[in-house]
């Protein structure tokens, strides 16, 4: 009788844990849609789509066609719409590797649910001080919640070039626990 009662309690505990489980932390940017403030004009335009930064390819040489690339202008930004709310654990940024690596310096990673100011007014996860060429750098966002993830260079005329943006997160659901 005691063993049967213990087995029942163990089964209920496992069932409750399974109901609260949201899944593994994964790169949800791959399922999102990307946009940016401006696209680089001319022949570079064919290599500079915002979606290139969420194609799963960290190749940091822009002429290989896997980077987003803005024109030089004031306060450039790039954004991925994750299409639903997530708890963001980590954002991994791969900057340009073939030149101009300093253009990412001072960029901010912002996460939230608002599109006010194109999403650039959402809470800040991190400020990018620098990313060396051909390096992917990880920023811990401590389960910040949001649908939109922006990379934004405030108050400066600059290019914004991103080889890859990875957003590691789990969906926001009631009674949901992530096991990172």
XYZ file of N, CA and C in Angstrom:
540
model
N 0.821 -1.189 0.000
C 0.000 0.000 0.000
C 0.872 1.264 0.000
N 1.889 1.297 0.825
C 2.780 2.446 0.906
C 3.494 2.646 -0.431
N 3.961 1.566 -1.068
C 4.635 1.669 -2.350
C 3.690 2.176 -3.431
N 2.444 1.724 -3.414
C 1.457 2.180 -4.407
C 1.190 3.669 -4.229
N 1.075 4.134 -2.990
C 0.847 5.548 -2.698
C 2.046 6.396 -3.149
N 3.250 5.896 -2.895
C 4.475 6.584 -3.302
C 4.562 6.664 -4.832
N 4.220 5.584 -5.514
C 4.242 5.578 -6.978
C 3.233 6.588 -7.531
N 2.062 6.675 -6.924
C 1.040 7.638 -7.360
C 1.542 9.069 -7.176
N 2.132 9.369 -6.022
C 2.661 10.709 -5.772
C 3.795 11.046 -6.735
N 4.669 10.093 -7.014
C 5.763 10.313 -7.952
C 5.210 10.609 -9.339
N 4.196 9.851 -9.761
C 3.568 10.077 -11.066
C 2.930 11.448 -11.155
N 2.253 11.885 -10.098
C 1.641 13.222 -10.087
C 2.697 14.311 -10.158
N 3.798 14.123 -9.446
C 4.882 15.098 -9.472
C 5.467 15.205 -10.873
N 5.705 14.072 -11.523
C 6.234 14.091 -12.883
C 5.244 14.733 -13.853
N 3.961 14.481 -13.682
C 2.943 15.087 -14.531
C 2.931 16.600 -14.355
N 3.011 17.074 -13.130
C 3.039 18.522 -12.872
C 4.278 19.148 -13.492
N 5.418 18.501 -13.350
C 6.633 19.037 -13.942
C 6.525 19.076 -15.457
N 5.945 18.071 -16.063
C 5.807 18.041 -17.519
C 4.881 19.165 -17.992
N 3.838 19.480 -17.223
C 2.928 20.550 -17.608
C 3.602 21.913 -17.494
N 4.530 22.069 -16.565
C 5.216 23.342 -16.374
C 6.397 23.517 -17.317
N 6.829 22.469 -17.962
C 8.030 22.499 -18.795
C 7.739 23.130 -20.150
N 8.561 24.085 -20.551
C 8.360 24.810 -21.811
C 9.269 24.332 -22.926
N 10.220 23.515 -22.631
C 11.149 23.075 -23.653
C 12.534 23.637 -23.405
N 13.435 23.208 -24.243
C 14.821 23.644 -24.141
C 14.974 25.061 -24.687
N 15.963 25.744 -24.172
C 16.316 27.056 -24.716
C 16.877 26.826 -26.114
N 16.351 27.543 -27.103
C 16.804 27.371 -28.483
C 16.863 28.718 -29.191
N 17.517 28.733 -30.344
C 17.638 29.958 -31.145
C 16.319 30.221 -31.857
N 15.493 31.079 -31.268
C 14.172 31.360 -31.825
C 14.206 32.432 -32.914
N 15.324 33.099 -33.091
C 15.438 34.110 -34.151
C 15.271 33.476 -35.533
N 15.640 32.217 -35.654
C 15.537 31.533 -36.947
C 14.105 31.481 -37.470
N 13.125 31.555 -36.560
C 11.712 31.518 -36.952
C 11.110 32.914 -37.078
N 11.882 33.954 -36.775
C 11.362 35.317 -36.764
C 11.443 35.999 -38.112
N 11.048 37.272 -38.105
C 11.177 38.117 -39.295
C 12.003 39.335 -38.920
N 12.877 39.743 -39.824
C 13.812 40.837 -39.523
C 13.546 42.043 -40.412
N 13.860 43.205 -39.857
C 13.786 44.462 -40.597
C 14.913 45.358 -40.099
N 15.214 46.421 -40.840
C 16.264 47.352 -40.426
C 15.917 48.755 -40.898
N 16.599 49.740 -40.314
C 16.290 51.148 -40.576
C 16.525 51.537 -42.028
N 17.586 51.071 -42.627
C 17.893 51.318 -44.038
C 18.726 50.161 -44.560
N 18.672 49.980 -45.858
C 19.495 48.962 -46.491
C 20.604 49.656 -47.270
N 21.760 49.054 -47.299
C 22.877 49.630 -48.046
C 22.501 49.705 -49.520
N 22.733 50.855 -50.161
C 22.325 51.025 -51.563
C 23.323 50.425 -52.556
N 22.968 50.473 -53.803
C 23.871 50.071 -54.882
C 24.102 48.579 -54.927
N 25.265 48.207 -55.425
C 25.568 46.784 -55.589
C 25.599 46.030 -54.267
N 25.844 46.724 -53.151
C 25.834 46.084 -51.834
C 24.427 45.695 -51.398
N 23.417 46.341 -51.990
C 22.040 46.064 -51.604
C 21.656 44.604 -51.720
N 22.206 43.904 -52.688
C 21.881 42.489 -52.864
C 22.451 41.617 -51.752
N 23.402 42.162 -50.990
C 24.016 41.414 -49.892
C 23.552 41.879 -48.517
N 22.615 42.809 -48.448
C 22.423 43.507 -47.175
C 21.040 43.364 -46.543
N 20.255 42.402 -46.936
C 18.913 42.235 -46.371
C 18.961 41.959 -44.868
N 17.987 42.504 -44.135
C 17.907 42.296 -42.685
C 17.825 40.816 -42.337
N 17.093 40.038 -43.140
C 16.912 38.608 -42.867
C 18.213 37.819 -42.946
N 19.235 38.361 -43.595
C 20.519 37.660 -43.672
C 21.117 37.425 -42.288
N 20.775 38.266 -41.320
C 21.340 38.142 -39.976
C 20.644 37.076 -39.130
N 19.593 36.454 -39.664
C 18.933 35.360 -38.935
C 18.810 34.124 -39.827
N 19.783 33.923 -40.691
C 19.745 32.783 -41.612
C 20.472 31.554 -41.072
N 21.021 31.642 -39.850
C 21.728 30.515 -39.256
C 23.169 30.382 -39.716
N 23.654 31.354 -40.478
C 25.001 31.314 -41.039
C 25.842 32.426 -40.410
N 26.898 32.063 -39.696
C 27.765 33.048 -39.038
C 28.861 33.594 -39.946
N 28.842 33.293 -41.215
C 29.873 33.788 -42.132
C 29.892 35.310 -42.056
N 31.024 35.866 -41.672
C 31.113 37.308 -41.415
C 31.714 38.104 -42.568
N 31.903 37.469 -43.708
C 32.380 38.164 -44.898
C 31.151 38.594 -45.700
N 30.892 39.882 -45.748
C 29.645 40.386 -46.331
C 29.446 40.018 -47.796
N 30.520 39.908 -48.557
C 30.354 39.586 -49.975
C 29.880 38.148 -50.189
N 29.848 37.350 -49.129
C 29.316 35.994 -49.239
C 27.803 35.960 -49.046
N 27.196 37.119 -48.770
C 25.741 37.230 -48.753
C 25.025 36.797 -47.499
N 25.691 36.776 -46.351
C 25.022 36.349 -45.130
C 25.031 37.425 -44.044
N 25.188 38.689 -44.409
C 25.178 39.789 -43.436
C 24.019 40.736 -43.747
N 23.492 41.355 -42.706
C 22.634 42.521 -42.922
C 23.573 43.724 -42.949
N 23.205 44.764 -43.676
C 24.120 45.896 -43.842
C 23.283 47.143 -44.089
N 23.339 48.087 -43.159
C 22.601 49.342 -43.358
C 23.471 50.337 -44.118
N 22.824 51.349 -44.621
C 23.535 52.507 -45.144
C 24.058 53.289 -43.943
N 25.037 54.146 -44.136
C 25.499 54.998 -43.048
C 24.474 56.101 -42.817
N 23.934 56.172 -41.602
C 22.956 57.196 -41.245
C 22.868 57.316 -39.725
N 22.124 58.308 -39.254
C 21.990 58.549 -37.813
C 21.189 57.441 -37.144
N 21.709 56.934 -36.038
C 21.038 55.968 -35.171
C 20.467 54.756 -35.909
N 21.299 54.013 -36.628
C 20.785 52.842 -37.340
C 20.316 51.754 -36.366
N 19.358 50.961 -36.823
C 18.843 49.868 -36.005
C 18.488 48.668 -36.887
N 18.446 47.524 -36.235
C 18.026 46.252 -36.843
C 17.122 45.577 -35.820
N 16.077 44.874 -36.290
C 15.129 44.256 -35.349
C 14.666 42.899 -35.870
N 14.531 41.947 -34.946
C 13.860 40.690 -35.254
C 12.565 40.630 -34.452
N 11.483 40.303 -35.151
C 10.185 40.051 -34.534
C 10.112 38.548 -34.310
N 10.074 38.122 -33.058
C 10.050 36.704 -32.713
C 8.661 36.095 -32.870
N 7.661 36.928 -33.184
C 6.286 36.529 -33.495
C 5.462 36.104 -32.287
N 6.079 35.996 -31.125
C 5.384 35.802 -29.857
C 6.352 36.202 -28.741
N 5.840 36.284 -27.521
C 6.680 36.691 -26.392
C 7.561 35.532 -25.936
N 8.805 35.869 -25.610
C 9.776 34.886 -25.132
C 10.497 35.414 -23.904
N 11.025 34.489 -23.113
C 11.989 34.806 -22.062
C 13.359 34.605 -22.694
N 14.071 35.711 -22.876
C 15.353 35.665 -23.586
C 16.479 35.447 -22.586
N 17.171 34.343 -22.758
C 18.305 34.015 -21.901
C 19.576 34.672 -22.414
N 19.773 34.604 -23.736
C 21.052 35.012 -24.293
C 20.864 35.504 -25.726
N 21.638 36.528 -26.082
C 21.708 36.984 -27.472
C 23.171 36.854 -27.891
N 23.384 36.211 -29.030
C 24.730 36.030 -29.563
C 24.824 36.851 -30.851
N 25.815 37.735 -30.901
C 26.015 38.608 -32.053
C 27.335 38.239 -32.738
N 27.265 38.065 -34.041
C 28.470 37.921 -34.857
C 28.541 39.156 -35.737
N 29.600 39.945 -35.568
C 29.766 41.162 -36.347
C 30.483 40.893 -37.658
N 30.645 41.934 -38.409
C 31.323 41.834 -39.703
C 32.783 41.443 -39.503
N 33.301 40.590 -40.365
C 34.659 40.113 -40.217
C 35.617 40.569 -41.290
N 35.114 41.119 -42.401
C 36.017 41.474 -43.494
C 36.459 42.932 -43.457
N 35.807 43.765 -42.685
C 36.250 45.153 -42.452
C 35.310 45.816 -41.462
N 35.623 47.016 -41.098
C 34.708 47.910 -40.367
C 34.187 47.340 -39.043
N 34.981 46.536 -38.360
C 34.495 45.894 -37.132
C 34.110 46.901 -36.054
N 34.709 48.084 -36.084
C 34.425 49.095 -35.051
C 33.033 49.700 -35.193
N 32.359 49.496 -36.319
C 31.045 50.122 -36.503
C 30.005 49.603 -35.503
N 30.192 48.409 -34.941
C 29.251 47.837 -33.966
C 29.469 48.410 -32.561
N 30.617 49.046 -32.315
C 30.942 49.555 -30.978
C 29.884 50.540 -30.501
N 29.396 50.306 -29.287
C 28.389 51.188 -28.698
C 26.959 50.805 -29.019
N 26.769 49.772 -29.830
C 25.401 49.329 -30.134
C 24.758 48.753 -28.878
N 23.456 48.875 -28.800
C 22.697 48.365 -27.661
C 21.783 47.241 -28.126
N 21.649 46.213 -27.283
C 20.676 45.152 -27.517
C 19.475 45.480 -26.640
N 18.316 45.612 -27.265
C 17.092 45.983 -26.552
C 16.030 44.918 -26.780
N 15.302 44.592 -25.717
C 14.303 43.523 -25.769
C 13.019 44.011 -25.128
N 11.887 43.787 -25.794
C 10.602 44.169 -25.216
C 9.453 43.899 -26.158
N 8.299 44.463 -25.820
C 7.073 44.232 -26.573
C 6.569 45.465 -27.302
N 7.260 46.566 -27.178
C 6.814 47.826 -27.768
C 7.519 48.093 -29.100
N 6.771 48.695 -30.014
C 7.375 49.172 -31.264
C 7.525 50.692 -31.256
N 7.323 51.304 -30.076
C 7.567 52.740 -29.950
C 9.024 53.004 -30.298
N 9.264 54.045 -31.083
C 10.623 54.366 -31.543
C 11.259 53.150 -32.237
N 10.452 52.428 -33.006
C 10.881 51.228 -33.754
C 11.382 50.100 -32.839
N 11.028 50.128 -31.566
C 11.487 49.124 -30.604
C 12.759 49.524 -29.888
N 13.312 50.667 -30.247
C 14.590 51.100 -29.671
C 14.451 51.703 -28.280
N 13.210 51.851 -27.790
C 12.990 52.347 -26.427
C 12.734 51.207 -25.445
N 12.727 49.972 -25.915
C 12.546 48.823 -25.024
C 13.729 48.727 -24.057
N 13.582 47.969 -22.972
C 14.678 47.833 -22.005
C 15.953 47.267 -22.646
N 17.075 47.727 -22.117
C 18.383 47.332 -22.643
C 18.884 46.062 -21.948
N 19.293 45.109 -22.743
C 19.944 43.894 -22.236
C 21.432 44.145 -22.050
N 22.055 44.783 -23.047
C 23.512 44.965 -23.007
C 23.929 46.062 -23.974
N 25.117 46.579 -23.742
C 25.774 47.477 -24.686
C 27.001 46.757 -25.217
N 27.144 46.757 -26.531
C 28.266 46.085 -27.182
C 29.451 47.048 -27.191
N 30.496 46.708 -26.467
C 31.669 47.585 -26.450
C 32.511 47.364 -27.701
N 32.722 46.107 -28.085
C 33.396 45.772 -29.343
C 33.258 44.274 -29.571
N 33.319 43.892 -30.832
C 33.347 42.478 -31.219
C 34.464 42.333 -32.251
N 35.502 41.591 -31.922
C 36.588 41.410 -32.889
C 36.103 40.707 -34.162
N 36.829 40.879 -35.235
C 36.489 40.243 -36.507
C 36.379 38.726 -36.349
N 35.379 38.151 -37.000
C 35.156 36.702 -37.043
C 34.926 36.086 -35.667
N 34.358 36.856 -34.728
C 34.065 36.361 -33.386
C 32.574 36.521 -33.120
N 31.986 35.517 -32.464
C 30.604 35.605 -31.996
C 30.656 35.868 -30.502
N 29.946 36.901 -30.059
C 29.992 37.288 -28.655
C 28.607 37.125 -28.043
N 28.557 36.571 -26.843
C 27.311 36.232 -26.171
C 26.993 37.241 -25.064
N 25.715 37.639 -24.998
C 25.243 38.585 -23.985
C 24.121 37.924 -23.199
N 24.269 37.871 -21.863
C 23.270 37.257 -20.998
C 22.158 38.269 -20.734
N 20.930 37.896 -21.061
C 19.796 38.818 -20.903
C 18.887 38.450 -19.736
N 19.256 37.470 -18.926
C 18.591 37.149 -17.661
C 17.078 36.990 -17.801
N 16.644 36.268 -18.818
C 15.231 35.973 -19.042
C 14.367 37.220 -19.229
N 14.930 38.241 -19.852
C 14.121 39.416 -20.201
C 13.000 38.956 -21.114
N 11.808 39.529 -20.922
C 10.666 39.117 -21.726
C 10.425 40.082 -22.869
N 10.127 39.514 -24.039
C 9.793 40.372 -25.164
C 9.592 39.614 -26.452
N 8.924 40.305 -27.359
C 8.686 39.791 -28.705
C 9.717 40.328 -29.697
N 10.258 41.515 -29.390
C 11.173 42.185 -30.313
C 12.572 42.266 -29.709
N 13.571 41.975 -30.546
C 14.975 42.127 -30.149
C 15.602 43.082 -31.157
N 16.115 44.197 -30.649
C 16.739 45.218 -31.494
C 18.233 45.298 -31.230
N 18.963 45.635 -32.268
C 20.351 46.078 -32.142
C 20.335 47.498 -32.677
N 20.781 48.443 -31.849
C 20.547 49.864 -32.097
C 21.793 50.651 -31.737
N 22.220 51.525 -32.637
C 23.360 52.413 -32.351
C 22.787 53.806 -32.122
N 22.665 54.230 -30.861
C 22.026 55.513 -30.566
C 22.941 56.712 -30.806
N 22.337 57.775 -31.310
C 22.969 59.102 -31.372
C 24.313 59.129 -32.083
N 24.447 58.351 -33.157
C 25.694 58.346 -33.911
C 25.412 57.995 -35.369
N 26.092 58.663 -36.272
C 26.008 58.322 -37.689
C 26.942 57.150 -37.936
N 26.384 56.039 -38.416
C 27.180 54.831 -38.553
C 26.515 53.857 -39.514
N 27.286 52.873 -39.921
C 26.761 51.667 -40.551
C 26.339 50.729 -39.429
N 25.439 49.817 -39.715
C 25.155 48.714 -38.793
C 25.213 47.445 -39.628
N 26.225 46.631 -39.342
C 26.440 45.403 -40.101
C 26.440 44.235 -39.117
N 25.602 43.250 -39.381
C 25.484 42.081 -38.519
C 25.601 40.823 -39.362
N 26.542 39.957 -39.005
C 26.658 38.683 -39.716
C 25.587 37.711 -39.224
N 25.353 37.680 -37.914
C 24.326 36.793 -37.365
C 23.879 37.309 -36.007
N 22.573 37.163 -35.746
C 21.988 37.453 -34.439
C 21.225 36.201 -34.024
N 21.626 35.625 -32.898
C 20.979 34.429 -32.369
C 20.300 34.814 -31.053
N 19.056 34.401 -30.880
C 18.283 34.731 -29.689
C 17.876 33.418 -29.023
N 18.506 33.106 -27.902
C 18.233 31.863 -27.196
C 17.201 32.119 -26.111
N 16.034 31.456 -26.252
C 14.891 31.794 -25.419
C 13.912 30.629 -25.325
N 12.926 30.795 -24.437
C 11.769 29.892 -24.324
C 10.511 30.754 -24.354
N 9.388 30.181 -24.801
C 8.145 30.965 -24.844
C 7.699 31.412 -23.458
N 7.015 32.553 -23.404
C 6.401 33.008 -22.153
C 5.038 32.354 -22.072
N 4.857 31.502 -21.067
C 3.581 30.828 -20.844
C 3.328 30.796 -19.342
N 2.062 30.806 -18.928
C 1.777 30.701 -17.490
C 2.327 29.387 -16.925
N 2.857 29.434 -15.755
C 3.377 28.248 -15.037
C 4.477 27.557 -15.823
N 5.275 28.323 -16.517
C 6.303 27.765 -17.380
C 7.660 27.918 -16.721
N 8.419 26.836 -16.701
C 9.777 26.868 -16.185
C 10.719 26.456 -17.304
N 11.804 27.172 -17.479
C 12.791 26.770 -18.472
C 13.942 26.077 -17.759
N 14.497 25.106 -18.421
C 15.611 24.358 -17.847
C 16.815 24.546 -18.747
N 17.492 25.685 -18.576
C 18.653 26.021 -19.418
C 19.883 25.304 -18.938
